[in-house]
Amino acid sequence: MNFEIEHSDNNSKARAGFITTSHGVVKTPIFMPVGTQGTVKAVTPRTLKNEINASIILSNTYHLYLRPGTQILEKAGGLHNFMNWDETILTDSGGYQVYSLTHLRKLKDDGVEFRSHLDGSKHFFTPEKVIQIQRKIGSDIMMPLDECTPYPCDYDYAKKSKDLTSRWALLNKEAFEISNPLYGYEQALFGIVQGSVYKDLRKSSAEDLTALNFDGYSIGGLAVGEPTNIMYDIVDFTTNILPEEKPRYLMGVGRPENILEAIQRGIDMFDCVMPTRNARNAYLFTSNGVISMRNAIYKDDFQPVDENCNCYTCRNFSRAYLRHLFLSREILALELASIHNLSFYLNLVYEARKQILNDSYSEWKNEIINKLSINIKTIKEG
Amino acid sequence: MNFEIEHSDNNSKARAGFITTSHGVVKTPIFMPVGTQGTVKAVTPRTLKNEINASIILSNTYHLYLRPGTQILEKAGGLHNFMNWDETILTDSGGYQVYSLTHLRKLKDDGVEFRSHLDGSKHFFTPEKVIQIQRKIGSDIMMPLDECTPYPCDYDYAKKSKDLTSRWALLNKEAFEISNPLYGYEQALFGIVQGSVYKDLRKSSAEDLTALNFDGYSIGGLAVGEPTNIMYDIVDFTTNILPEEKPRYLMGVGRPENILEAIQRGIDMFDCVMPTRNARNAYLFTSNGVISMRNAIYKDDFQPVDENCNCYTCRNFSRAYLRHLFLSREILALELASIHNLSFYLNLVYEARKQILNDSYSEWKNEIINKLSINIKTIKEG
């Protein structure tokens, strides 16, 4: 994996760059559609690539490990083959899902024991194990096992947890170094900065990780319920410590305005279920705010969802038709809405990139956030 | 609408022809994917046209009348515009749904009163009304209001019902003659032959209708539970009476082998929910019979669904992946399975057409039916 900064904005910390992996070039800043179970929900890989212009997706180690299982993925020659996605794939470590989805989990010094949310079966994830699993998945960018602290989180717990994540980071890195990719192409490994909302912990975590020289750095433990200004402050603080020359990934973020504010603070990569999940709930992003496609005001509105959008859905279908499909519980509603929301997110980061190259990012961002925020309160959280 | 027979098979009653409507040319024999609520379930119109090669779809007057309603369709400029389908559309009359879906229906001499399956609201369909509705839908080929008798059906009821359908046929035709299309292109009207399993009634029905000179003739009241050999016999008998030079449509049929047998007996057009409904239930048609995609034997089967199929699904995805998607309840499973099953049906009728042109239809049909029947018993009825 290679990361190159094409241009840094003159008036902010925003950067426009390229991540080159064995499966292609990812222009940053980038949004990664979420393909939890080896499919970005309701969208074919062809549409994802050619229509939505996604260059990288995120998939979930925890889910893939449980189903279809690493044995199937290995026989398939990895996840790219299995799901027919020939662009870049990033996988999380499964740590976040272990904390959020499973019951009866036990955090131990050498890993985490948990029961499957599917069948209750018992499993144990260690730093070594999640590297082995991700070798079998064959993702281009792997994540290490970490502990994601909740919000609020007291200082003592946050410190202990940060120390554990740092110890695991070393074990993750060692497991990565001594293992080889299975499918003939390189895989990269990021580190994950933790430390909750405490700057000294974030600093220490970032220093622990950079000492291990990962291929990139994720910021975890944010977007877990803390006030937005705290999130922005921690992001700003952390990107000041992380090395310039490595990509930075803010995990699980977020709303369009969160993404734009984080880009300004030096973040290059994002993922969130918000565009796809909201789409399935009939909430569509537009350049003038979010609209609920079930609303009766759209029953005879023959405009596209967003007049400024050129996606397949907006080029070919009206709000009235989408509303009809949602009310009729038609599967096509979910497809068309997902295509639009993902296109909206990708168009947003591609436009952000242009503005960075043009040194006009900050003014553009302020203008666009004002528009976007109009109905943003009405949407469901991702 | 124009119908032209390109070639009649030398060894059977099978015909290869063209139906030309205001929206394109339909090569016959043809299968029409069902788009009940203004969408062929789980498939975008682009995929339906470019990938599945559908040239005509069927939509349902009853459903569209109740939702989104004719007012919306009229404002949209008709169903083609509303759903973004620029190929041919045929609509049924709504009669069948009134009998099968609604409760509290009352058959009267001048029409049928029913309550909506959506909200219980009361409605009345007459021959004139269903023509008016279909004018607003703007379908290229319209169906008249008829009564579809169940099976079994005693002779006296079948006779009375056939007489009613014949009287209504005249009213349908008159309503058609005195009304005009709303969107600047011609619409055609078919007649529907009824008469249950009684040949004298079928003969009389066919004669009543041909006297009215419809643009084509449907055979209704079959595939309602009667033994297959009776269905074939009635089809064979009825096509002998219907005029050569008009297209013939066997409504609601059916399984692949039913379609092939009916083609041999002179039928040109078919519709059935079977390919799409079975797809959503994980039953996939292959040239070697039907397979249940949830079956554990496919968990590490990396072959395509059907090695002889060149559809998007078979070109790009394995049985193992489809099984994973079905077990994971992913929407993409429904899309990919629907694409395959519809492609299977369309490929089947296009291949039938080639065989007719080659005067080899009967031998080919016998061979293919043997293969198709292998697991056909295991599939769910459409």
Tab-separated table of N, CA, C and O in Angstrom, chain A residues 178-271:
chain	number	residue	atom	x	y	z
A	178	ILE	N	4.858	-11.640	10.844
A	178	ILE	CA	5.300	-13.034	10.666
A	178	ILE	C	4.370	-13.842	9.757
A	178	ILE	O	4.640	-15.009	9.471
A	179	SER	N	3.259	-13.236	9.318
A	179	SER	CA	2.336	-13.974	8.439
A	179	SER	C	2.424	-13.420	7.025
A	179	SER	O	2.916	-12.324	6.802
A	180	ASN	N	1.908	-14.214	6.089
A	180	ASN	CA	1.972	-13.807	4.690
A	180	ASN	C	0.580	-13.750	4.080
A	180	ASN	O	-0.316	-14.491	4.493
A	181	PRO	N	0.422	-12.902	3.097
A	181	PRO	CA	-0.866	-12.886	2.392
A	181	PRO	C	-1.083	-14.218	1.676
A	181	PRO	O	-0.120	-14.885	1.275
A	182	LEU	N	-2.342	-14.620	1.545
A	182	LEU	CA	-2.651	-15.940	0.978
A	182	LEU	C	-2.945	-15.916	-0.516
A	182	LEU	O	-2.982	-16.957	-1.156
A	183	TYR	N	-3.208	-14.724	-1.047
A	183	TYR	CA	-3.723	-14.708	-2.416
A	183	TYR	C	-2.826	-13.966	-3.403
A	183	TYR	O	-3.277	-13.510	-4.452
A	184	GLY	N	-1.551	-13.787	-3.014
A	184	GLY	CA	-0.608	-13.240	-3.984
A	184	GLY	C	-0.579	-11.732	-4.095
A	184	GLY	O	0.057	-11.192	-4.988
A	185	TYR	N	-1.277	-11.036	-3.228
A	185	TYR	CA	-1.164	-9.571	-3.231
A	185	TYR	C	-0.949	-9.089	-1.800
A	185	TYR	O	-1.340	-9.748	-0.840
A	186	GLU	N	-0.337	-7.935	-1.686
A	186	GLU	CA	-0.002	-7.342	-0.396
A	186	GLU	C	-1.246	-6.930	0.386
A	186	GLU	O	-2.246	-6.522	-0.199
A	187	GLN	N	-1.148	-7.013	1.698
A	187	GLN	CA	-2.171	-6.446	2.574
A	187	GLN	C	-1.495	-5.447	3.514
A	187	GLN	O	-0.331	-5.641	3.884
A	188	ALA	N	-2.217	-4.415	3.893
A	188	ALA	CA	-1.674	-3.406	4.801
A	188	ALA	C	-2.358	-3.507	6.156
A	188	ALA	O	-3.430	-4.107	6.281
A	189	LEU	N	-1.720	-2.953	7.177
A	189	LEU	CA	-2.302	-2.949	8.530
A	189	LEU	C	-2.254	-1.545	9.117
A	189	LEU	O	-1.197	-0.910	9.122
A	190	PHE	N	-3.406	-1.087	9.573
A	190	PHE	CA	-3.490	0.212	10.248
A	190	PHE	C	-3.380	0.011	11.760
A	190	PHE	O	-3.567	-1.098	12.267
A	191	GLY	N	-3.086	1.091	12.471
A	191	GLY	CA	-3.217	1.107	13.930
A	191	GLY	C	-4.470	1.893	14.302
A	191	GLY	O	-4.952	2.698	13.506
A	192	ILE	N	-5.011	1.624	15.500
A	192	ILE	CA	-6.206	2.361	15.938
A	192	ILE	C	-5.897	3.146	17.214
A	192	ILE	O	-5.559	2.555	18.246
A	193	VAL	N	-6.022	4.461	17.116
A	193	VAL	CA	-5.800	5.333	18.274
A	193	VAL	C	-7.052	5.320	19.147
A	193	VAL	O	-8.163	5.533	18.649
A	194	GLN	N	-6.876	5.031	20.444
A	194	GLN	CA	-7.986	5.123	21.394
A	194	GLN	C	-7.650	6.196	22.435
A	194	GLN	O	-6.748	7.003	22.211
A	195	GLY	N	-8.387	6.210	23.552
A	195	GLY	CA	-8.125	7.207	24.601
A	195	GLY	C	-9.338	8.064	24.934
A	195	GLY	O	-9.205	9.087	25.607
A	196	SER	N	-10.490	7.642	24.429
A	196	SER	CA	-11.744	8.336	24.742
A	196	SER	C	-11.602	9.832	24.474
A	196	SER	O	-11.040	10.224	23.447
A	197	VAL	N	-12.107	10.667	25.385
A	197	VAL	CA	-12.101	12.119	25.148
A	197	VAL	C	-10.934	12.797	25.870
A	197	VAL	O	-10.908	14.026	26.008
A	198	TYR	N	-9.973	12.004	26.324
A	198	TYR	CA	-8.857	12.551	27.119
A	198	TYR	C	-7.631	12.768	26.234
A	198	TYR	O	-7.056	11.820	25.692
A	199	LYS	N	-7.232	14.036	26.130
A	199	LYS	CA	-6.168	14.369	25.186
A	199	LYS	C	-4.837	13.720	25.534
A	199	LYS	O	-4.103	13.278	24.648
A	200	ASP	N	-4.530	13.635	26.835
A	200	ASP	CA	-3.233	13.022	27.166
A	200	ASP	C	-3.223	11.545	26.778
A	200	ASP	O	-2.206	11.007	26.337
A	201	LEU	N	-4.386	10.888	26.911
A	201	LEU	CA	-4.465	9.473	26.518
A	201	LEU	C	-4.384	9.340	24.999
A	201	LEU	O	-3.721	8.437	24.471
A	202	ARG	N	-5.082	10.209	24.294
A	202	ARG	CA	-5.016	10.191	22.823
A	202	ARG	C	-3.572	10.402	22.367
A	202	ARG	O	-3.097	9.724	21.446
A	203	LYS	N	-2.882	11.339	23.031
A	203	LYS	CA	-1.491	11.628	22.655
A	203	LYS	C	-0.624	10.387	22.872
A	203	LYS	O	0.128	9.956	21.989
A	204	SER	N	-0.785	9.816	24.054
A	204	SER	CA	0.026	8.647	24.387
A	204	SER	C	-0.302	7.482	23.450
A	204	SER	O	0.593	6.767	22.967
A	205	SER	N	-1.584	7.292	23.141
A	205	SER	CA	-1.992	6.218	22.232
A	205	SER	C	-1.390	6.446	20.842
A	205	SER	O	-0.820	5.518	20.235
A	206	ALA	N	-1.499	7.669	20.354
A	206	ALA	CA	-0.973	7.974	19.015
A	206	ALA	C	0.538	7.748	18.984
A	206	ALA	O	1.082	7.217	17.999
A	207	GLU	N	1.199	8.090	20.056
A	207	GLU	CA	2.663	7.900	20.102
A	207	GLU	C	3.028	6.409	20.165
A	207	GLU	O	3.957	5.960	19.490
A	208	ASP	N	2.283	5.663	20.985
A	208	ASP	CA	2.508	4.211	21.059
A	208	ASP	C	2.407	3.595	19.657
A	208	ASP	O	3.218	2.750	19.265
A	209	LEU	N	1.394	4.019	18.927
A	209	LEU	CA	1.119	3.388	17.639
A	209	LEU	C	2.109	3.826	16.566
A	209	LEU	O	2.591	2.995	15.788
A	210	THR	N	2.386	5.117	16.525
A	210	THR	CA	3.303	5.588	15.476
A	210	THR	C	4.683	4.960	15.657
A	210	THR	O	5.395	4.730	14.676
A	211	ALA	N	5.016	4.644	16.899
A	211	ALA	CA	6.301	3.979	17.149
A	211	ALA	C	6.357	2.624	16.448
A	211	ALA	O	7.436	2.112	16.140
A	212	LEU	N	5.176	2.031	16.213
A	212	LEU	CA	5.131	0.711	15.569
A	212	LEU	C	5.078	0.825	14.043
A	212	LEU	O	5.098	-0.181	13.341
A	213	ASN	N	4.967	2.032	13.555
A	213	ASN	CA	4.995	2.296	12.111
A	213	ASN	C	3.961	1.496	11.311
A	213	ASN	O	4.310	0.649	10.479
A	214	PHE	N	2.701	1.762	11.580
A	214	PHE	CA	1.619	1.145	10.805
A	214	PHE	C	1.507	1.812	9.433
A	214	PHE	O	2.069	2.887	9.202
A	215	ASP	N	0.739	1.169	8.543
A	215	ASP	CA	0.570	1.729	7.190
A	215	ASP	C	-0.383	2.919	7.169
A	215	ASP	O	-0.440	3.674	6.187
A	216	GLY	N	-1.154	3.044	8.239
A	216	GLY	CA	-2.096	4.154	8.350
A	216	GLY	C	-2.639	4.141	9.762
A	216	GLY	O	-2.383	3.191	10.527
A	217	TYR	N	-3.398	5.175	10.116
A	217	TYR	CA	-3.882	5.286	11.491
A	217	TYR	C	-5.370	5.591	11.520
A	217	TYR	O	-5.843	6.520	10.866
A	218	SER	N	-6.075	4.779	12.293
A	218	SER	CA	-7.496	5.008	12.493
A	218	SER	C	-7.694	5.719	13.818
A	218	SER	O	-6.911	5.530	14.750
A	219	ILE	N	-8.728	6.506	13.885
A	219	ILE	CA	-9.139	7.071	15.166
A	219	ILE	C	-10.430	6.377	15.555
A	219	ILE	O	-11.454	6.490	14.866
A	220	GLY	N	-10.374	5.600	16.624
A	220	GLY	CA	-11.538	4.859	17.095
A	220	GLY	C	-12.101	5.500	18.346
A	220	GLY	O	-11.549	6.470	18.868
A	221	GLY	N	-13.199	4.952	18.842
A	221	GLY	CA	-13.769	5.418	20.102
A	221	GLY	C	-14.420	6.784	20.026
A	221	GLY	O	-14.709	7.397	21.056
A	222	LEU	N	-14.672	7.266	18.816
A	222	LEU	CA	-15.450	8.503	18.659
A	222	LEU	C	-16.765	8.152	17.950
A	222	LEU	O	-16.963	7.017	17.528
A	223	ALA	N	-17.648	9.139	17.849
A	223	ALA	CA	-18.984	8.893	17.290
A	223	ALA	C	-19.692	7.794	18.082
A	223	ALA	O	-20.406	6.961	17.523
A	224	VAL	N	-19.454	7.781	19.389
A	224	VAL	CA	-20.115	6.801	20.254
A	224	VAL	C	-21.056	7.504	21.235
A	224	VAL	O	-21.409	6.941	22.269
A	225	GLY	N	-21.450	8.721	20.902
A	225	GLY	CA	-22.430	9.425	21.735
A	225	GLY	C	-21.915	10.726	22.336
A	225	GLY	O	-22.674	11.463	22.961
A	226	GLU	N	-20.622	11.021	22.159
A	226	GLU	CA	-20.094	12.270	22.714
A	226	GLU	C	-20.605	13.472	21.916
A	226	GLU	O	-20.979	13.324	20.751
A	227	PRO	N	-20.623	14.673	22.536
A	227	PRO	CA	-21.032	15.861	21.780
A	227	PRO	C	-20.124	16.062	20.566
A	227	PRO	O	-18.923	15.757	20.614
A	228	THR	N	-20.706	16.602	19.508
A	228	THR	CA	-19.971	16.745	18.251
A	228	THR	C	-18.734	17.625	18.401
A	228	THR	O	-17.680	17.339	17.831
A	229	ASN	N	-18.846	18.692	19.193
A	229	ASN	CA	-17.673	19.582	19.327
A	229	ASN	C	-16.507	18.868	20.004
A	229	ASN	O	-15.348	19.119	19.696
A	230	ILE	N	-16.819	17.943	20.918
A	230	ILE	CA	-15.741	17.150	21.538
A	230	ILE	C	-15.108	16.237	20.487
A	230	ILE	O	-13.876	16.112	20.405
A	231	MET	N	-15.943	15.611	19.673
A	231	MET	CA	-15.402	14.745	18.612
A	231	MET	C	-14.456	15.545	17.710
A	231	MET	O	-13.327	15.118	17.449
A	232	TYR	N	-14.916	16.718	17.254
A	232	TYR	CA	-14.071	17.529	16.367
A	232	TYR	C	-12.769	17.915	17.072
A	232	TYR	O	-11.696	17.919	16.464
A	233	ASP	N	-12.866	18.242	18.350
A	233	ASP	CA	-11.691	18.678	19.103
A	233	ASP	C	-10.667	17.543	19.224
A	233	ASP	O	-9.469	17.737	19.020
A	234	ILE	N	-11.165	16.349	19.524
A	234	ILE	CA	-10.258	15.193	19.657
A	234	ILE	C	-9.645	14.838	18.302
A	234	ILE	O	-8.446	14.526	18.196
A	235	VAL	N	-10.454	14.923	17.249
A	235	VAL	CA	-9.924	14.649	15.905
A	235	VAL	C	-8.808	15.644	15.583
A	235	VAL	O	-7.712	15.273	15.151
A	236	ASP	N	-9.083	16.907	15.826
A	236	ASP	CA	-8.128	17.974	15.532
A	236	ASP	C	-6.830	17.749	16.306
A	236	ASP	O	-5.721	17.844	15.762
A	237	PHE	N	-6.989	17.424	17.580
A	237	PHE	CA	-5.838	17.194	18.449
A	237	PHE	C	-5.027	15.985	17.962
A	237	PHE	O	-3.798	16.031	17.882
A	238	THR	N	-5.730	14.919	17.614
A	238	THR	CA	-5.042	13.670	17.271
A	238	THR	C	-4.324	13.767	15.924
A	238	THR	O	-3.201	13.262	15.771
A	239	THR	N	-4.944	14.410	14.950
A	239	THR	CA	-4.286	14.502	13.635
A	239	THR	C	-3.023	15.363	13.711
A	239	THR	O	-2.132	15.236	12.870
A	240	ASN	N	-2.941	16.229	14.747
A	240	ASN	CA	-1.695	16.999	14.928
A	240	ASN	C	-0.516	16.119	15.336
A	240	ASN	O	0.634	16.463	15.100
A	241	ILE	N	-0.850	14.997	15.969
A	241	ILE	CA	0.213	14.104	16.446
A	241	ILE	C	0.567	13.052	15.404
A	241	ILE	O	1.717	12.655	15.271
A	242	LEU	N	-0.461	12.583	14.682
A	242	LEU	CA	-0.222	11.497	13.717
A	242	LEU	C	0.684	11.982	12.582
A	242	LEU	O	0.671	13.158	12.225
A	243	PRO	N	1.467	11.066	12.023
A	243	PRO	CA	2.389	11.470	10.957
A	243	PRO	C	1.635	11.957	9.720
A	243	PRO	O	0.618	11.369	9.342
A	244	GLU	N	2.133	13.009	9.134
A	244	GLU	CA	1.550	13.602	7.914
A	244	GLU	C	1.419	12.581	6.784
A	244	GLU	O	0.446	12.579	6.038
A	245	GLU	N	2.444	11.753	6.650
A	245	GLU	CA	2.603	10.962	5.428
A	245	GLU	C	1.806	9.647	5.431
A	245	GLU	O	1.930	8.838	4.503
A	246	LYS	N	0.986	9.437	6.469
A	246	LYS	CA	0.173	8.222	6.504
A	246	LYS	C	-1.313	8.580	6.460
A	246	LYS	O	-1.717	9.607	7.018
A	247	PRO	N	-2.127	7.730	5.823
A	247	PRO	CA	-3.565	8.028	5.788
A	247	PRO	C	-4.201	7.918	7.174
A	247	PRO	O	-3.744	7.128	8.007
A	248	ARG	N	-5.255	8.697	7.367
A	248	ARG	CA	-5.955	8.746	8.661
A	248	ARG	C	-7.431	8.439	8.441
A	248	ARG	O	-8.066	9.015	7.569
A	249	TYR	N	-7.926	7.575	9.268
A	249	TYR	CA	-9.282	7.038	9.064
A	249	TYR	C	-10.087	7.247	10.339
A	249	TYR	O	-9.731	6.729	11.388
A	250	LEU	N	-11.171	8.002	10.225
A	250	LEU	CA	-12.055	8.243	11.372
A	250	LEU	C	-13.191	7.223	11.319
A	250	LEU	O	-14.109	7.313	10.507
A	251	MET	N	-13.127	6.254	12.225
A	251	MET	CA	-14.000	5.081	12.119
A	251	MET	C	-15.463	5.369	12.467
A	251	MET	O	-15.755	5.973	13.494
A	252	GLY	N	-16.364	4.914	11.599
A	252	GLY	CA	-17.798	4.965	11.891
A	252	GLY	C	-18.444	6.332	11.738
A	252	GLY	O	-19.585	6.531	12.143
A	253	VAL	N	-17.738	7.274	11.131
A	253	VAL	CA	-18.277	8.632	10.940
A	253	VAL	C	-18.568	8.831	9.456
A	253	VAL	O	-17.715	8.490	8.622
A	254	GLY	N	-19.711	9.386	9.120
A	254	GLY	CA	-20.823	9.763	9.952
A	254	GLY	C	-21.795	10.532	9.105
A	254	GLY	O	-22.032	10.276	7.932
A	255	ARG	N	-22.368	11.554	9.679
A	255	ARG	CA	-23.258	12.451	8.931
A	255	ARG	C	-22.426	13.255	7.937
A	255	ARG	O	-21.233	13.511	8.192
A	256	PRO	N	-23.040	13.731	6.885
A	256	PRO	CA	-22.258	14.498	5.902
A	256	PRO	C	-21.480	15.652	6.539
A	256	PRO	O	-20.302	15.847	6.227
A	257	GLU	N	-22.087	16.400	7.460
A	257	GLU	CA	-21.361	17.546	8.038
A	257	GLU	C	-20.224	17.083	8.942
A	257	GLU	O	-19.200	17.762	9.046
A	258	ASN	N	-20.381	15.921	9.600
A	258	ASN	CA	-19.280	15.374	10.398
A	258	ASN	C	-18.082	15.072	9.511
A	258	ASN	O	-16.929	15.335	9.866
A	259	ILE	N	-18.387	14.486	8.366
A	259	ILE	CA	-17.321	14.119	7.432
A	259	ILE	C	-16.591	15.372	6.953
A	259	ILE	O	-15.361	15.429	6.943
A	260	LEU	N	-17.350	16.398	6.587
A	260	LEU	CA	-16.725	17.619	6.071
A	260	LEU	C	-15.882	18.302	7.150
A	260	LEU	O	-14.779	18.800	6.871
A	261	GLU	N	-16.375	18.322	8.390
A	261	GLU	CA	-15.594	18.943	9.480
A	261	GLU	C	-14.325	18.135	9.768
A	261	GLU	O	-13.272	18.701	10.074
A	262	ALA	N	-14.429	16.833	9.666
A	262	ALA	CA	-13.262	15.989	9.941
A	262	ALA	C	-12.233	16.079	8.815
A	262	ALA	O	-11.022	16.024	9.062
A	263	ILE	N	-12.698	16.225	7.583
A	263	ILE	CA	-11.757	16.426	6.468
A	263	ILE	C	-10.943	17.695	6.727
A	263	ILE	O	-9.722	17.712	6.557
A	264	GLN	N	-11.627	18.734	7.175
A	264	GLN	CA	-10.935	20.000	7.464
A	264	GLN	C	-9.864	19.811	8.541
A	264	GLN	O	-8.869	20.528	8.575
A	265	ARG	N	-10.080	18.825	9.409
A	265	ARG	CA	-9.143	18.568	10.507
A	265	ARG	C	-8.145	17.462	10.162
A	265	ARG	O	-7.510	16.903	11.040
A	266	GLY	N	-8.068	17.119	8.870
A	266	GLY	CA	-6.984	16.247	8.438
A	266	GLY	C	-7.296	14.773	8.308
A	266	GLY	O	-6.387	13.937	8.248
A	267	ILE	N	-8.591	14.421	8.250
A	267	ILE	CA	-8.968	13.004	8.087
A	267	ILE	C	-9.112	12.678	6.596
A	267	ILE	O	-9.597	13.499	5.811
A	268	ASP	N	-8.696	11.444	6.230
A	268	ASP	CA	-8.707	11.033	4.818
A	268	ASP	C	-9.762	9.983	4.486
A	268	ASP	O	-10.136	9.820	3.325
A	269	MET	N	-10.206	9.224	5.494
A	269	MET	CA	-11.069	8.068	5.206
A	269	MET	C	-12.230	7.988	6.211
A	269	MET	O	-12.031	8.269	7.399
A	270	PHE	N	-13.371	7.548	5.711
A	270	PHE	CA	-14.583	7.463	6.527
A	270	PHE	C	-15.387	6.223	6.155
A	270	PHE	O	-15.326	5.765	5.019
A	271	ASP	N	-16.152	5.741	7.114
A	271	ASP	CA	-17.167	4.724	6.802
A	271	ASP	C	-18.347	4.975	7.712
A	271	ASP	O	-18.186	5.481	8.830
